[in-house]
Coordinates of C-alpha atoms in Angstrom, one line a residue:
M1 CA 103.7 3.9 101.9
K2 CA 101.7 5.1 98.5
K3 CA 103.3 2.8 96.1
S4 CA 102.2 0.0 98.2
I5 CA 99.3 0.8 98.9
L6 CA 98.7 1.2 94.9
R7 CA 100.5 -2.6 94.3
L8 CA 98.2 -3.9 97.5
T9 CA 94.6 -2.1 95.9
H10 CA 96.2 -3.6 92.0
L11 CA 96.9 -6.9 93.8
C12 CA 93.4 -7.4 96.2
F13 CA 91.3 -6.4 92.5
S14 CA 93.3 -8.5 90.5
L15 CA 91.7 -11.3 92.8
V16 CA 88.7 -9.9 93.1
C17 CA 88.9 -9.5 89.4
S18 CA 90.1 -13.3 88.9
I19 CA 87.7 -15.1 91.0
A20 CA 84.5 -13.2 89.8
L21 CA 86.3 -14.1 85.9
A22 CA 86.2 -17.9 87.3
Q23 CA 83.3 -18.2 88.5
N24 CA 81.6 -16.5 84.9
G25 CA 81.4 -19.7 83.7
Q26 CA 80.0 -22.5 83.9
F27 CA 79.7 -25.6 80.8
T28 CA 76.4 -26.9 80.9
N29 CA 75.4 -31.1 80.0
I30 CA 73.4 -30.2 76.4
T31 CA 73.7 -34.7 75.8
Q32 CA 70.1 -35.4 75.7
S33 CA 68.7 -32.0 74.3
A34 CA 71.2 -32.3 72.1
G35 CA 70.1 -35.6 70.4
V36 CA 74.0 -36.2 71.4
H37 CA 73.2 -41.0 72.3
F38 CA 76.4 -42.6 71.6
V39 CA 77.8 -44.9 73.4
H40 CA 81.0 -46.6 74.1
N41 CA 80.5 -50.7 73.5
N42 CA 84.3 -51.9 75.0
G43 CA 83.3 -55.0 74.3
A44 CA 83.7 -55.9 77.6
T45 CA 82.5 -59.8 78.8
G46 CA 84.4 -60.4 82.2
K47 CA 87.3 -61.1 80.5
R48 CA 89.6 -58.8 81.3
Y49 CA 91.5 -57.9 78.2
L50 CA 93.5 -55.4 77.9
P51 CA 92.5 -52.4 75.0
E52 CA 88.9 -52.4 77.7
T53 CA 90.5 -50.4 80.2
L54 CA 91.7 -47.8 77.2
G55 CA 88.3 -46.3 76.4
V56 CA 87.8 -44.6 72.8
G57 CA 88.4 -40.8 71.3
V58 CA 85.9 -38.5 69.8
A59 CA 86.5 -36.1 67.0
F60 CA 85.6 -32.5 66.0
I61 CA 85.0 -32.3 61.8
D62 CA 82.9 -30.4 59.6
Y63 CA 82.4 -32.4 57.6
D64 CA 80.5 -31.0 54.2
N65 CA 81.8 -27.6 55.1
D66 CA 79.1 -25.6 56.4
G67 CA 81.0 -23.7 59.2
W68 CA 79.1 -25.5 61.6
Q69 CA 81.4 -28.4 63.6
D70 CA 79.4 -31.7 63.5
I71 CA 80.9 -35.0 65.8
L72 CA 82.8 -38.3 65.4
F73 CA 83.8 -41.3 67.9
A74 CA 85.2 -43.7 67.3
N75 CA 83.4 -47.2 69.4
S76 CA 84.9 -50.7 69.7
Q77 CA 83.4 -53.3 69.4
D78 CA 82.6 -57.4 71.0
W79 CA 85.5 -59.4 70.5
P80 CA 84.9 -62.4 68.4
D81 CA 83.8 -65.0 70.5
A82 CA 80.9 -62.7 72.3
P83 CA 78.0 -62.4 71.7
K84 CA 78.0 -59.7 69.0
R85 CA 76.2 -56.4 70.0
P86 CA 75.2 -53.7 67.5
A87 CA 78.6 -51.2 67.6
T88 CA 79.9 -48.6 65.0
L89 CA 81.6 -45.2 64.2
K90 CA 78.7 -42.3 64.8
L91 CA 78.5 -39.7 62.9
Y92 CA 76.4 -36.2 64.2
H93 CA 75.8 -33.8 61.7
N94 CA 74.9 -30.3 63.3
N95 CA 71.9 -28.9 62.8
K96 CA 72.9 -25.2 63.8
N97 CA 70.0 -25.2 66.6
G98 CA 71.2 -26.7 69.2
T99 CA 70.6 -30.0 67.7
F100 CA 72.6 -32.6 66.4
T101 CA 71.5 -35.5 63.7
D102 CA 72.8 -38.7 63.8
V103 CA 73.4 -39.8 59.8
T104 CA 76.1 -41.9 60.8
Q105 CA 74.2 -44.8 57.7
K106 CA 73.8 -41.8 55.4
A107 CA 77.5 -40.7 55.3
G108 CA 78.6 -44.5 55.0
L109 CA 80.5 -44.6 58.5
A110 CA 78.8 -47.5 59.9
I111 CA 82.1 -49.9 59.6
S112 CA 82.4 -51.8 63.0
M113 CA 85.9 -52.2 63.7
Y114 CA 87.4 -52.6 67.7
G115 CA 88.3 -48.3 66.9
M116 CA 90.4 -46.5 69.0
G117 CA 91.2 -42.8 68.0
V118 CA 90.8 -40.7 65.1
A119 CA 92.5 -38.1 63.3
I120 CA 91.4 -35.4 61.1
G121 CA 93.1 -33.9 58.2
D122 CA 93.2 -33.2 54.4
Y123 CA 95.2 -35.3 53.2
D124 CA 94.1 -34.7 49.8
N125 CA 94.2 -31.6 50.1
D126 CA 90.4 -30.9 47.9
G127 CA 88.9 -28.9 50.5
Y128 CA 87.6 -31.5 52.2
D129 CA 88.2 -33.1 55.5
D130 CA 88.8 -37.1 55.5
V131 CA 89.3 -39.2 58.7
F132 CA 91.4 -41.7 60.0
V133 CA 90.5 -44.6 62.9
T134 CA 92.9 -46.7 64.6
A135 CA 91.7 -49.7 66.3
V136 CA 92.7 -53.0 67.9
G137 CA 93.7 -54.6 64.3
Q138 CA 93.2 -52.6 60.8
S139 CA 93.3 -49.1 61.2
R140 CA 91.1 -47.6 58.5
L141 CA 91.6 -43.8 56.3
F142 CA 87.6 -42.7 55.5
H143 CA 88.1 -40.0 52.6
N144 CA 85.6 -37.3 52.5
N145 CA 83.4 -37.2 49.3
G146 CA 82.7 -34.2 50.0
N147 CA 78.6 -34.6 49.2
G148 CA 78.4 -35.7 53.3
T149 CA 79.5 -39.4 52.3
F150 CA 82.8 -41.1 52.7
T151 CA 84.7 -44.4 51.1
D152 CA 86.7 -46.3 52.8
V153 CA 89.9 -46.1 51.1
T154 CA 92.2 -48.2 54.4
Q155 CA 93.6 -50.9 50.7
R156 CA 93.9 -48.0 48.0
A157 CA 96.0 -45.7 50.1
G158 CA 98.5 -48.6 50.2
I159 CA 98.1 -49.1 54.1
A160 CA 96.1 -52.1 54.1
G161 CA 97.8 -54.9 56.2
V162 CA 99.0 -53.6 59.3
Q163 CA 97.8 -55.3 62.3
E164 CA 98.3 -53.3 65.2
F165 CA 97.8 -52.1 68.4
S166 CA 97.0 -47.8 67.6
T167 CA 95.8 -45.6 70.0
S168 CA 96.5 -41.8 69.0
A169 CA 97.2 -40.5 65.9
A170 CA 98.0 -37.6 64.0
W171 CA 98.5 -35.6 60.3
V172 CA 101.0 -33.5 60.5
D173 CA 103.2 -32.3 57.0
Y174 CA 106.6 -33.4 58.8
D175 CA 108.6 -32.9 55.4
R176 CA 107.0 -29.5 54.1
D177 CA 106.3 -30.6 51.1
G178 CA 102.3 -29.5 51.3
K179 CA 101.3 -32.3 51.5
L180 CA 99.7 -34.1 55.4
D181 CA 101.0 -37.6 55.9
L182 CA 100.1 -39.7 59.3
I183 CA 101.7 -40.8 62.4
V184 CA 100.3 -43.5 64.3
A185 CA 100.6 -44.6 67.9
N186 CA 100.6 -47.9 68.9
Y187 CA 100.6 -49.4 72.4
V188 CA 101.8 -52.8 72.9
Q189 CA 102.3 -56.6 71.4
W190 CA 98.1 -57.8 72.2
S191 CA 96.7 -59.7 71.2
P192 CA 93.5 -62.4 72.5
K193 CA 95.9 -65.4 72.6
Q194 CA 98.5 -63.1 73.5
D195 CA 97.0 -62.6 76.9
I196 CA 97.8 -62.6 80.4
Y197 CA 96.8 -63.6 83.6
C198 CA 96.4 -61.0 86.1
S199 CA 95.5 -60.4 89.2
L200 CA 95.2 -57.2 91.9
D201 CA 93.8 -59.7 95.2
G202 CA 95.3 -63.2 94.2
K203 CA 91.8 -64.5 93.5
R204 CA 90.4 -62.6 90.9
K205 CA 91.6 -61.6 87.3
S206 CA 92.3 -58.2 86.7
Y207 CA 93.4 -56.0 84.1
C208 CA 97.4 -56.6 83.3
T209 CA 99.4 -53.2 82.9
P210 CA 101.6 -52.8 80.2
E211 CA 105.1 -53.9 81.3
S212 CA 103.5 -57.7 81.3
Y213 CA 103.6 -56.5 77.4
K214 CA 106.0 -55.7 75.2
G215 CA 106.8 -52.3 73.6
A216 CA 105.6 -51.4 69.7
S217 CA 106.7 -48.9 67.1
I218 CA 105.4 -45.9 66.0
R219 CA 104.4 -45.9 62.2
V220 CA 104.8 -43.0 59.7
W221 CA 103.2 -43.2 56.4
H222 CA 104.0 -40.7 54.2
N223 CA 101.9 -39.0 51.1
L224 CA 102.8 -39.5 47.8
G225 CA 100.4 -37.5 46.3
N226 CA 98.3 -39.7 44.5
G227 CA 96.0 -40.7 46.9
K228 CA 98.4 -43.6 48.1
F229 CA 101.0 -43.9 51.3
E230 CA 104.3 -45.1 52.2
D231 CA 105.8 -46.7 55.7
A232 CA 108.1 -43.6 56.4
T233 CA 108.9 -45.3 59.9
V234 CA 112.3 -46.6 59.2
K235 CA 114.1 -44.2 56.9
L236 CA 113.0 -41.9 59.2
G237 CA 114.7 -43.1 62.3
L238 CA 111.9 -43.1 63.9
L239 CA 111.6 -47.5 64.5
D240 CA 111.6 -47.7 68.2
M241 CA 110.4 -51.2 70.2
T242 CA 110.6 -50.0 73.7
S243 CA 107.7 -47.1 73.3
K244 CA 104.4 -47.6 74.5
T245 CA 102.2 -45.1 73.7
L246 CA 98.7 -43.3 73.9
G247 CA 99.1 -39.9 72.8
I248 CA 100.7 -37.7 70.3
A249 CA 101.4 -33.9 70.2
I250 CA 102.9 -31.7 67.7
L251 CA 105.1 -28.7 68.3
D252 CA 108.1 -26.3 67.1
Y253 CA 110.6 -27.8 69.5
N254 CA 113.2 -25.3 68.6
H255 CA 111.7 -22.6 66.4
D256 CA 113.5 -23.3 63.0
G257 CA 110.7 -24.1 61.2
W258 CA 109.9 -27.7 61.2
P259 CA 107.1 -29.6 62.7
D260 CA 108.6 -32.0 66.4
F261 CA 106.8 -34.3 68.1
V262 CA 105.6 -36.0 71.6
L263 CA 105.0 -39.4 72.7
S264 CA 103.0 -39.5 76.4
N265 CA 103.9 -42.6 76.9
D266 CA 102.2 -45.8 79.2
T267 CA 105.2 -47.0 81.9
Q268 CA 108.1 -46.0 79.1
P269 CA 110.4 -42.7 78.9
N270 CA 108.0 -39.7 77.5
K271 CA 109.7 -39.3 73.3
L272 CA 110.7 -36.2 71.8
Y273 CA 111.5 -36.3 68.3
V274 CA 113.3 -33.2 66.7
N275 CA 112.6 -33.3 63.2
E276 CA 116.0 -32.5 61.2
S277 CA 115.0 -30.7 57.8
G278 CA 112.2 -33.0 57.0
K279 CA 114.6 -35.9 56.9
H280 CA 114.9 -37.4 59.8
F281 CA 114.7 -37.8 63.3
S282 CA 116.8 -37.3 66.4
E283 CA 115.0 -38.6 70.0
A284 CA 116.0 -36.1 72.6
A285 CA 113.1 -36.4 75.4
V286 CA 116.0 -36.8 78.0
T287 CA 118.4 -34.0 77.7
A288 CA 115.5 -32.1 76.8
G289 CA 114.4 -33.5 80.6
I290 CA 110.4 -34.3 79.4
A291 CA 111.7 -38.1 79.9
Y292 CA 111.2 -38.9 83.0
S293 CA 109.7 -37.9 86.3
E294 CA 111.9 -35.8 88.5
E295 CA 112.5 -38.8 90.6
G296 CA 113.9 -39.8 87.0
L297 CA 110.5 -42.2 86.9
A298 CA 108.9 -43.5 84.3
R299 CA 105.2 -42.7 84.2
A300 CA 102.1 -43.8 82.9
G301 CA 101.4 -40.5 80.3
M302 CA 98.5 -41.1 79.0
G303 CA 97.0 -38.1 76.9
V304 CA 99.7 -34.5 75.8
D305 CA 99.0 -31.6 74.8
A306 CA 101.8 -28.6 73.6
A307 CA 101.0 -25.7 74.0
D308 CA 101.8 -21.3 74.9
Y309 CA 100.2 -21.0 77.9
D310 CA 102.7 -18.6 79.4
R311 CA 103.2 -16.5 76.3
T312 CA 106.9 -16.9 76.0
G313 CA 106.2 -18.3 72.3
N314 CA 107.5 -21.5 73.9
S315 CA 105.3 -24.7 73.8
S316 CA 105.2 -26.4 77.2
I317 CA 104.0 -29.7 77.0
L318 CA 101.0 -31.3 79.4
I319 CA 100.9 -34.9 79.9
S320 CA 98.6 -37.2 82.0
N321 CA 99.5 -40.1 84.1
F322 CA 98.4 -42.3 85.9
S323 CA 97.2 -41.7 89.7
N324 CA 99.5 -41.3 92.5
Q325 CA 101.9 -39.8 90.0
M326 CA 99.8 -36.4 89.2
L327 CA 100.3 -34.4 86.5
S328 CA 103.5 -33.2 84.4
L329 CA 103.7 -29.8 83.1
F330 CA 106.9 -29.2 81.7
H331 CA 107.2 -25.4 81.0
N332 CA 109.6 -24.6 78.2
E333 CA 113.0 -23.1 79.7
G334 CA 113.4 -21.8 76.1
H335 CA 116.9 -22.7 76.6
G336 CA 115.7 -26.7 75.2
L337 CA 115.0 -27.6 78.8
F338 CA 111.5 -28.8 80.2
V339 CA 111.1 -28.5 83.6
D340 CA 108.4 -30.3 85.6
V341 CA 106.4 -27.3 87.5
A342 CA 103.1 -29.5 88.8
P343 CA 104.9 -30.6 91.5
T344 CA 105.1 -27.2 92.9
S345 CA 101.9 -26.2 91.9
E346 CA 98.0 -26.7 92.7
V347 CA 97.8 -28.6 89.5
G348 CA 100.1 -31.5 90.9
R349 CA 98.5 -31.4 94.0
D350 CA 94.9 -31.0 92.9
S351 CA 95.9 -35.0 90.7
L352 CA 97.3 -36.2 92.5
L353 CA 95.6 -39.2 92.8
T354 CA 93.7 -38.6 89.7
L355 CA 93.7 -41.1 86.6
G356 CA 94.3 -38.5 82.9
F357 CA 93.9 -39.1 79.8
G358 CA 92.2 -36.7 77.4
C359 CA 93.7 -32.9 78.2
F360 CA 94.6 -30.0 76.5
F361 CA 94.9 -26.6 76.9
F362 CA 92.6 -24.6 76.0
D363 CA 90.9 -20.8 76.9
Y364 CA 87.4 -21.8 78.3
D365 CA 87.1 -18.0 79.0
L366 CA 88.6 -16.3 76.9
D367 CA 91.2 -14.4 78.8
G368 CA 94.0 -14.8 76.5
W369 CA 95.6 -17.4 78.6
L370 CA 95.1 -20.7 77.8
D371 CA 93.8 -23.1 80.9
I372 CA 94.1 -26.8 80.9
F373 CA 91.0 -29.1 81.0
V374 CA 91.8 -33.3 81.8
A375 CA 89.3 -36.3 81.7
N376 CA 89.6 -38.8 84.7
G377 CA 88.4 -42.3 85.1
H378 CA 90.1 -45.7 86.5
I379 CA 90.9 -48.7 84.6
E380 CA 90.0 -50.5 87.5
D381 CA 86.8 -51.1 88.5
Q382 CA 87.3 -52.4 91.9
I383 CA 90.9 -50.1 92.8
E384 CA 88.1 -48.5 95.8
N385 CA 89.2 -52.0 98.0
I386 CA 92.8 -51.7 97.4
Q387 CA 93.2 -48.3 97.9
K388 CA 91.0 -46.5 99.4
R389 CA 92.3 -42.8 98.4
V390 CA 91.9 -43.4 94.8
R391 CA 88.0 -43.5 93.0
F392 CA 87.9 -45.7 89.4
A393 CA 85.2 -42.6 88.7
E394 CA 86.3 -39.2 88.8
P395 CA 85.3 -35.6 88.1
P396 CA 87.6 -33.7 85.7
H397 CA 90.3 -31.0 86.0
L398 CA 89.3 -27.8 85.3
F399 CA 92.6 -25.5 85.9
R400 CA 92.3 -21.7 85.5
N401 CA 95.2 -20.0 84.4
L402 CA 96.0 -17.4 86.3
G403 CA 98.5 -14.7 83.7
N404 CA 101.4 -14.9 86.1
G405 CA 102.7 -18.5 85.7
K406 CA 100.3 -20.3 88.4
F407 CA 96.6 -22.1 87.9
T408 CA 94.1 -22.6 90.4
E409 CA 91.4 -25.7 89.4
V410 CA 87.7 -24.4 88.8
T411 CA 85.4 -27.4 87.9
Q412 CA 82.5 -27.2 91.1
R413 CA 82.6 -23.5 90.1
M414 CA 81.2 -24.9 86.8
G415 CA 77.9 -26.2 87.5
E416 CA 77.0 -29.7 89.3
E417 CA 76.8 -31.9 86.3
F418 CA 80.1 -30.4 85.0
A419 CA 81.8 -32.1 88.2
R420 CA 80.0 -35.7 88.0
S421 CA 82.3 -38.3 88.6
R422 CA 83.0 -40.3 85.5
V423 CA 85.1 -43.4 84.1
A424 CA 86.2 -40.9 81.1
R425 CA 88.7 -41.3 78.6
G426 CA 88.7 -39.0 75.7
A427 CA 87.7 -35.2 75.1
A428 CA 88.0 -32.6 72.7
Y429 CA 86.5 -29.0 71.8
A430 CA 85.3 -27.0 69.6
D431 CA 83.0 -24.3 69.2
I432 CA 79.7 -25.9 68.0
D433 CA 77.0 -23.3 68.3
N434 CA 79.3 -20.3 66.5
D435 CA 78.9 -18.1 69.8
G436 CA 82.8 -17.2 69.8
D437 CA 83.2 -19.9 73.1
L438 CA 84.8 -23.2 72.9
D439 CA 82.7 -26.3 74.3
L440 CA 83.4 -30.0 75.4
V441 CA 82.8 -33.2 75.0
V442 CA 84.1 -36.2 77.0
T443 CA 83.7 -40.2 76.1
T444 CA 83.0 -43.1 78.6
N445 CA 84.5 -46.1 78.7
G446 CA 82.1 -48.0 78.6
G447 CA 79.4 -45.8 79.2
P448 CA 77.6 -42.7 77.1
A449 CA 79.4 -39.3 76.1
Q450 CA 78.5 -36.0 77.3
L451 CA 78.5 -33.0 75.9
F452 CA 79.3 -29.4 77.4
R453 CA 78.0 -26.5 76.0
N454 CA 80.0 -23.2 77.2
D455 CA 78.5 -20.8 78.7
T456 CA 80.7 -17.9 79.2
K457 CA 78.2 -14.7 79.0
D458 CA 81.7 -11.8 78.7
N459 CA 84.9 -11.7 77.2
H460 CA 85.7 -11.3 73.0
S461 CA 87.5 -13.3 71.0
L462 CA 88.7 -13.9 67.5
R463 CA 88.1 -17.5 65.3
I464 CA 90.8 -18.4 62.5
K465 CA 90.3 -20.8 60.1
L466 CA 93.4 -21.8 57.7
E467 CA 93.5 -22.4 54.0
G468 CA 96.6 -23.6 52.8
T469 CA 97.5 -23.0 49.1
K470 CA 101.2 -23.6 48.7
S471 CA 100.4 -25.2 52.3
N472 CA 98.5 -28.2 53.1
R473 CA 94.9 -27.1 52.8
D474 CA 93.9 -27.3 56.5
G475 CA 97.6 -25.2 57.1
I476 CA 98.3 -28.0 59.5
G477 CA 101.5 -26.3 61.7
A478 CA 100.9 -23.2 60.9
I479 CA 101.8 -20.3 63.4
V480 CA 99.9 -18.3 64.2
R481 CA 100.0 -15.1 66.5
V482 CA 97.5 -12.1 67.5
Q483 CA 98.8 -8.8 69.1
N484 CA 96.4 -7.2 71.3
A485 CA 97.0 -3.9 74.4
A486 CA 97.7 -7.2 76.5
G487 CA 100.4 -8.4 74.5
Q488 CA 100.8 -11.4 72.5
Q489 CA 98.8 -14.8 71.8
S490 CA 100.9 -17.7 70.1
L491 CA 99.4 -20.8 68.4
M492 CA 100.1 -23.8 66.6
M493 CA 97.1 -25.7 63.7
R494 CA 97.4 -29.3 65.1
S495 CA 96.1 -32.7 64.6
G496 CA 96.1 -34.7 67.2
S497 CA 96.4 -33.9 71.6
S498 CA 94.3 -34.5 73.7
Y499 CA 94.1 -38.7 73.8
L500 CA 92.2 -40.5 70.8
S501 CA 90.9 -37.1 70.3
Q502 CA 91.1 -34.3 68.2
S503 CA 89.8 -31.1 68.8
E504 CA 88.4 -28.5 65.8
L505 CA 90.8 -27.2 63.2
V506 CA 89.9 -23.7 64.0
L507 CA 92.2 -21.6 66.1
T508 CA 90.3 -19.5 68.9
F509 CA 92.2 -16.4 70.4
G510 CA 90.6 -15.0 73.8
L511 CA 90.9 -11.3 74.1
A512 CA 89.3 -10.8 76.8
N513 CA 87.7 -7.1 76.8
S514 CA 89.7 -5.9 73.5
T515 CA 87.2 -5.3 70.7
K516 CA 89.8 -6.3 67.9
A517 CA 94.1 -8.0 66.9
D518 CA 95.5 -4.8 66.8
R519 CA 97.7 -7.3 64.7
V520 CA 97.3 -11.3 63.6
E521 CA 100.7 -13.2 62.0
I522 CA 100.8 -16.3 59.7
E523 CA 103.4 -18.4 59.8
W524 CA 102.6 -21.1 57.6
P525 CA 104.3 -24.2 56.6
S526 CA 105.5 -23.3 53.4
G527 CA 107.1 -20.1 54.7
Q528 CA 104.6 -17.5 53.2
R529 CA 104.3 -15.0 55.7
D530 CA 100.9 -13.4 56.3
T531 CA 100.1 -10.4 57.9
L532 CA 96.7 -8.5 59.2
Q533 CA 95.7 -5.3 61.0
D534 CA 92.7 -4.2 63.0
V535 CA 91.1 -7.5 63.0
P536 CA 87.9 -7.0 64.7
A537 CA 86.7 -9.5 68.1
G538 CA 83.6 -11.7 67.4
D539 CA 84.6 -12.9 63.9
T540 CA 85.7 -16.1 62.4
I541 CA 88.2 -16.1 60.0
T542 CA 88.9 -17.7 57.0
V543 CA 92.8 -16.7 56.6
R544 CA 94.0 -17.7 52.5
E545 CA 97.6 -18.0 52.6
G546 CA 99.4 -15.6 50.8
A547 CA 95.7 -13.8 50.1
G548 CA 94.2 -12.3 53.4
I549 CA 90.4 -12.7 54.9
K550 CA 88.6 -15.3 52.3
S551 CA 85.5 -14.7 54.5
S552 CA 84.4 -13.4 57.7
Q553 CA 81.4 -14.7 59.5
K554 CA 79.7 -12.9 62.6
F555 CA 79.4 -15.0 65.9
R556 CA 75.8 -15.6 66.5
P557 CA 74.4 -14.2 70.4
R558 CA 75.6 -16.2 73.3
S559 CA 72.5 -18.6 74.9

C-alpha cells in the first residue's frame, strides 16, 4: 500500500512538472522588431505551375565566424512569360542585439533564380561555410570568400549544366575522406512546357499531384578536393528514376560509422540508402519498414529528420506527410527495423488533417528530451471547398517529449502568434541570441518569413561546435554523446533535414537542472574519439578534433 501511494505521488509530481515545463516555454514573434522583411516570391500568376506549391527553404549560417547565427533565405522568381518582380536570395546579418541587417547585395548574393532549398557546409575546409542553393533549373554553389562575400563557383566546381527540379540537399562526407560531398534531391520531370492541366472541381485549373509526372533520381556530387566535384550517382548505385524526393536526412542506420541517408518521397515509397564503406549504397527501406504506411501505401512525404529521441542510442525517423495521412514517426527498434508509432499516439491523431512540410527533432525546453516541430500549410487554396475539415492555412505542431516514449501537443501554450495559421513550408532552428535555447524561423509560400524567439526561462544546456582536422572542418557526420545524472543523449552533426532547409551547425544538449555534463564523447568521421570530463553547462564550447576544447563562450542572460 505504501509503495502504491509513493508511485502515485511520483506520478502526480511528474505530471505537474510536465505541465509546468510545457507552459513555461513560449515563442515570441520578433520578425518585425528583428528587421527580417523577407517575402517569398513563388511566381504564381494563376497558371498553377507545380513548383509554385512547394515554397522555399531557409538556413542558419554563421557566414562571418563571429559566433552569431545569420539567416539565409532561398527565393524563387517570376516565370519567363510573366512580369518581372525583384526577387533574390536574402542574407540577414545578426547584429548581436536582437536585430538583423540585410547584407545580400554586399555579400554578392543578390542572385535571381527559381530557388528552392539551401544546404550549408565548408566544402573546401578553409574555415568558412559555403552555400548550395537548389533550384528549378540550374542549382548554384556559392563559395564563402572569408571576407563577408560569396562567389558563384557553380561552373568552376563542375556542377553546371544540370537542369533539374531540385529540392532539398545535404552535405555529407559519405566516403570519410575528410571532404564534404553533396547529395541533391530531385522531385519530378517538369518544366513549363511539360505542364499538365488538372482540376479539382472540373471547372478551374488546379495544381497537379506529382503522380501526373515521371520521377527523378537524386544526384550525388563527390568532392575531388581541388574545388571540383564529379557526379558519382551511377558509380554509387544511386541512380533511381522512380523517386520523387522532397527531403533528405542523414543518420548512421546500422552503427557502422558510415553515414546513411533517408529520402522522403511524395506519392512514392520512401528510401533508405545504406552506405557500404563509401563505395556503394544499397536500398533498404522496405525491409527496414519505412517505405510505406501501415496499410502498405506510399504516402506524400515532404520533410524528414532523424534523431535519437528516446535515448536508446538509435536514430528514429520523422516524416511529414499530406493531409489525411498524419505524420510518420518511425521508431527504431534497434535491430534494423522501424515501427511507425504515430497511428497509436497523439502525434498521429493531432496531425491527421494537417499537411506538414518542415519538420525536425529539437529540445525546445532543454529538459534533455528531443521534441518535435512541424510547419504546416496546404498546397491548394480552394481545398476548403472540397474537403470541409481541411484548411489552406494551418497552425504548426509542437509536440513535447514526455520522456517515456510519448509526446503531447503544446502548440496552443506557446503563444497566439506561434499558433497562428499560416501556409508554412521551410523551417530551421538556431540559438540566434546566444542564450542557450533554440529559436525558430519559418517560411511561408508566397508570403513573409516568421522569426520566433524562444523565451524558455528554466533549464540548463550545453552547446557544442566542432572543428575537424582529419575530418571535415564542420565535423559533419560526427556523433556526440553527453552523459549527466539524467542519462545519456546523442546527436549527430548534420547538414540537411527538415524541408528545403538547414538548422545551425552547432549541437544543443538540454541538461534540465544539471549544472554540468559529466562526460562528453565525440566520435569523429575519421574514427578519432575524444572525451571530455565535467563540462559546465551555460557554455558554447568549440572542440577541435584530437585537441579537446579550443574555446568556450558563456551564454547571455535570457530575456
